[in-house]
Amino acid sequence: MPARPAIQLLSDEAINKIAAGEVIDRPASVLKELMENAIDAGGMNIDVSIVDGGRKLIAVTDDGCGMNRDDAILCLERHATSKLRSADDLEHVATLGFRGEALAAIAAVSRFTILTRRHEDPAGTEVTISGGRMLDVREAGAAPGTTMSARNLFFNVPARRRFLRSDQTELAHLRQVFLLYALSYPEVGLRLTVDEREVHRLMV
């Protein structure tokens, strides 16, 4: 009988990819998480850009509260969240998301960029990540609010990428997510651009 392999801890990279597979299964999952973050941040005008059915780009821009440099970096760690402070808070969650897993999961399987600025700050912060590895953090010019962009989704997980359907099918799921939040939050102005063509403009 062969010896059983020794138990060992997985690397952070492997853990993040496994978690990403649980949270992110298609482009629509990315859009859902990014739109929920934008709404939770108090965004009253949210722009969504999609390219190639979400494979090449999913970007969400809001005019919400924005983040400082430290929070822009910390939000990419697993279980880092501004929405819970203790286990007791789980009894009265008032936000769309709260687990603090989504951004780390998206960043683990894409080329991910955060450009953010608080209204009171003179300059913003840009954070660039590729496959879960932080490449750069720098000061950048930015409008108040946050833009989160996921490019080349599943570029480093080809098995997951092969499960994606046609661009039309993935786009149908993306539009369904967009319209769900448009109907749920009529007080928020929403715009959807697909392959550089404006598809929906729902302004208040």
Short mmCIF file of C-alpha atoms in Angstrom, two decimals:
data_model
loop_
_atom_site.label_atom_id
_atom_site.label_comp_id
_atom_site.label_asym_id
_atom_site.label_seq_id
_atom_site.Cartn_x
_atom_site.Cartn_y
_atom_site.Cartn_z
CA MET A 1 0.00 0.00 0.00
CA PRO A 2 1.48 3.38 -0.96
CA ALA A 3 2.24 5.79 1.87
CA ARG A 4 -0.30 8.55 2.34
CA PRO A 5 1.07 11.97 1.36
CA ALA A 6 1.89 14.24 4.27
CA ILE A 7 -0.69 16.89 5.10
CA GLN A 8 0.51 20.37 4.29
CA LEU A 9 -0.90 23.86 4.08
CA LEU A 10 -1.88 25.14 0.65
CA SER A 11 -0.16 28.22 -0.70
CA ASP A 12 -2.05 31.51 -0.65
CA GLU A 13 -2.14 31.38 -4.46
CA ALA A 14 -3.83 27.95 -4.46
CA ILE A 15 -6.26 29.00 -1.72
CA ASN A 16 -7.26 32.12 -3.63
CA LYS A 17 -7.85 30.17 -6.86
CA ILE A 18 -9.99 27.61 -5.05
CA ALA A 19 -11.99 30.37 -3.36
CA ALA A 20 -12.37 32.12 -6.71
CA GLY A 21 -13.91 28.97 -8.16
CA GLU A 22 -16.52 29.03 -5.40
CA VAL A 23 -17.37 32.74 -5.72
CA ILE A 24 -16.73 33.47 -9.42
CA ASP A 25 -18.01 31.00 -12.00
CA ARG A 26 -18.70 33.30 -14.95
CA PRO A 27 -18.50 37.00 -15.93
CA ALA A 28 -21.96 37.67 -14.48
CA SER A 29 -20.65 36.67 -11.05
CA VAL A 30 -17.95 39.35 -11.33
CA LEU A 31 -20.49 41.98 -12.35
CA LYS A 32 -22.79 41.05 -9.47
CA GLU A 33 -20.02 41.49 -6.90
CA LEU A 34 -18.72 44.75 -8.38
CA MET A 35 -22.19 46.29 -8.68
CA GLU A 36 -23.00 45.33 -5.09
CA ASN A 37 -19.78 47.00 -3.93
CA ALA A 38 -20.65 50.14 -5.90
CA ILE A 39 -24.14 50.30 -4.39
CA ASP A 40 -22.86 49.59 -0.87
CA ALA A 41 -20.33 52.42 -1.33
CA GLY A 42 -23.23 54.84 -1.80
CA GLY A 43 -22.82 55.25 -5.54
CA MET A 44 -25.72 57.18 -7.07
CA ASN A 45 -24.36 56.98 -10.62
CA ILE A 46 -22.83 53.70 -11.77
CA ASP A 47 -21.30 52.99 -15.17
CA VAL A 48 -20.76 49.41 -16.35
CA SER A 49 -18.54 48.54 -19.32
CA ILE A 50 -18.41 45.06 -20.89
CA VAL A 51 -16.13 43.84 -23.69
CA ASP A 52 -16.30 40.42 -25.39
CA GLY A 53 -19.01 39.01 -23.14
CA GLY A 54 -16.96 39.94 -20.08
CA ARG A 55 -13.96 37.85 -21.07
CA LYS A 56 -11.83 40.84 -22.00
CA LEU A 57 -13.25 43.48 -19.63
CA ILE A 58 -15.80 44.05 -16.89
CA ALA A 59 -15.50 47.54 -15.39
CA VAL A 60 -17.76 49.25 -12.86
CA THR A 61 -17.37 52.94 -11.98
CA ASP A 62 -19.26 54.60 -9.13
CA ASP A 63 -19.36 58.04 -7.51
CA GLY A 64 -19.56 56.63 -4.00
CA CYS A 65 -17.39 57.21 -0.94
CA GLY A 66 -14.12 55.93 -2.44
CA MET A 67 -11.18 54.56 -0.45
CA ASN A 68 -7.87 55.79 0.86
CA ARG A 69 -4.60 54.07 -0.06
CA ASP A 70 -4.59 51.66 2.90
CA ASP A 71 -8.17 50.52 2.35
CA ALA A 72 -7.62 50.11 -1.40
CA ILE A 73 -4.83 47.64 -0.62
CA LEU A 74 -6.55 45.92 2.29
CA CYS A 75 -9.83 45.31 0.44
CA LEU A 76 -8.01 42.75 -1.72
CA GLU A 77 -7.22 40.50 1.23
CA ARG A 78 -9.59 37.59 1.90
CA HIS A 79 -12.12 38.30 4.64
CA ALA A 80 -11.25 42.00 4.70
CA THR A 81 -14.48 43.99 4.80
CA SER A 82 -15.86 47.31 6.01
CA LYS A 83 -19.31 45.80 6.45
CA LEU A 84 -18.83 43.68 9.57
CA ARG A 85 -16.97 44.34 12.80
CA SER A 86 -17.91 41.28 14.86
CA ALA A 87 -19.92 38.05 14.67
CA ASP A 88 -22.83 39.90 16.30
CA ASP A 89 -23.12 42.08 13.19
CA LEU A 90 -24.25 39.02 11.23
CA GLU A 91 -27.60 39.32 13.00
CA HIS A 92 -28.35 42.64 11.29
CA VAL A 93 -26.48 42.84 8.00
CA ALA A 94 -27.65 45.91 6.09
CA THR A 95 -25.41 45.65 3.02
CA LEU A 96 -25.49 43.54 -0.13
CA GLY A 97 -22.10 41.96 0.55
CA PHE A 98 -20.26 41.34 3.79
CA ARG A 99 -17.95 38.30 3.59
CA GLY A 100 -14.93 40.11 2.17
CA GLU A 101 -14.10 37.34 -0.31
CA ALA A 102 -15.27 38.67 -3.66
CA LEU A 103 -12.52 41.12 -4.58
CA ALA A 104 -9.75 38.72 -3.61
CA ALA A 105 -11.44 36.01 -5.68
CA ILE A 106 -11.86 38.24 -8.74
CA ALA A 107 -8.27 39.50 -8.47
CA ALA A 108 -7.01 35.89 -8.28
CA VAL A 109 -8.40 35.01 -11.73
CA SER A 110 -8.03 38.26 -13.69
CA ARG A 111 -5.86 41.27 -14.32
CA PHE A 112 -7.54 43.55 -11.81
CA THR A 113 -7.27 47.29 -11.27
CA ILE A 114 -8.74 49.54 -8.59
CA LEU A 115 -8.74 53.30 -9.14
CA THR A 116 -10.28 55.10 -6.20
CA ARG A 117 -10.44 58.44 -4.44
CA ARG A 118 -12.31 59.72 -1.42
CA HIS A 119 -14.16 63.00 -1.94
CA GLU A 120 -12.00 64.76 0.65
CA ASP A 121 -8.65 63.60 -0.76
CA PRO A 122 -6.65 65.64 -3.31
CA ALA A 123 -5.48 62.54 -5.21
CA GLY A 124 -6.52 58.94 -5.64
CA THR A 125 -4.87 55.52 -5.51
CA GLU A 126 -4.43 52.97 -8.28
CA VAL A 127 -3.77 49.33 -7.38
CA THR A 128 -2.85 46.80 -10.07
CA ILE A 129 -3.04 43.02 -9.51
CA SER A 130 -2.48 40.12 -11.88
CA GLY A 131 -3.61 36.63 -10.94
CA GLY A 132 -3.67 37.57 -7.26
CA ARG A 133 -0.16 39.08 -7.29
CA MET A 134 0.08 42.78 -6.52
CA LEU A 135 2.08 44.53 -9.21
CA ASP A 136 1.84 48.22 -8.37
CA VAL A 137 0.32 50.74 -5.97
CA ARG A 138 0.62 54.38 -6.90
CA GLU A 139 -0.94 57.79 -6.47
CA ALA A 140 -3.17 58.67 -9.41
CA GLY A 141 -5.56 61.29 -10.62
CA ALA A 142 -9.14 60.15 -10.23
CA ALA A 143 -12.66 61.47 -9.87
CA PRO A 144 -14.25 60.88 -6.45
CA GLY A 145 -15.51 57.30 -6.22
CA THR A 146 -14.12 54.02 -7.45
CA THR A 147 -13.51 52.17 -10.72
CA MET A 148 -12.87 48.44 -10.53
CA SER A 149 -11.79 46.69 -13.74
CA ALA A 150 -11.37 42.95 -14.30
CA ARG A 151 -9.54 42.15 -17.54
CA ASN A 152 -8.78 38.79 -19.18
CA LEU A 153 -11.01 36.79 -16.84
CA PHE A 154 -9.69 33.29 -16.03
CA PHE A 155 -6.49 33.94 -18.02
CA ASN A 156 -4.61 31.83 -15.46
CA VAL A 157 -7.31 29.16 -14.98
CA PRO A 158 -7.80 27.75 -18.51
CA ALA A 159 -10.01 24.90 -17.30
CA ARG A 160 -12.51 27.42 -15.92
CA ARG A 161 -12.25 29.58 -19.03
CA ARG A 162 -13.20 26.63 -21.25
CA PHE A 163 -16.51 26.31 -19.39
CA LEU A 164 -17.60 29.79 -20.48
CA ARG A 165 -20.32 29.89 -23.13
CA SER A 166 -20.48 32.08 -26.22
CA ASP A 167 -20.15 35.85 -25.89
CA GLN A 168 -23.89 36.20 -26.57
CA THR A 169 -24.79 33.77 -23.79
CA GLU A 170 -22.43 35.38 -21.27
CA LEU A 171 -23.69 38.82 -22.28
CA ALA A 172 -27.28 37.72 -21.69
CA HIS A 173 -26.35 36.74 -18.12
CA LEU A 174 -24.51 40.04 -17.64
CA ARG A 175 -27.49 42.07 -18.84
CA GLN A 176 -29.76 40.10 -16.54
CA VAL A 177 -27.59 41.05 -13.55
CA PHE A 178 -27.48 44.70 -14.64
CA LEU A 179 -31.27 44.91 -15.07
CA LEU A 180 -31.89 43.14 -11.76
CA TYR A 181 -30.05 45.89 -9.90
CA ALA A 182 -31.60 48.58 -12.09
CA LEU A 183 -35.06 47.37 -11.05
CA SER A 184 -34.05 46.92 -7.41
CA TYR A 185 -32.45 50.38 -7.09
CA PRO A 186 -34.48 52.82 -9.20
CA GLU A 187 -32.94 55.73 -7.27
CA VAL A 188 -29.50 54.92 -8.72
CA GLY A 189 -28.51 56.11 -12.19
CA LEU A 190 -27.11 53.21 -14.22
CA ARG A 191 -25.43 53.02 -17.61
CA LEU A 192 -24.36 49.90 -19.51
CA THR A 193 -21.86 49.98 -22.38
CA VAL A 194 -21.19 46.81 -24.38
CA ASP A 195 -18.25 46.68 -26.78
CA GLU A 196 -18.07 50.51 -26.68
CA ARG A 197 -21.76 50.88 -27.55
CA GLU A 198 -24.23 52.28 -25.03
CA VAL A 199 -27.00 49.76 -24.45
CA HIS A 200 -28.85 51.14 -21.42
CA ARG A 201 -28.91 54.57 -19.83
CA LEU A 202 -31.19 54.62 -16.80
CA MET A 203 -30.64 58.01 -15.20
CA VAL A 204 -32.64 59.53 -12.35
#
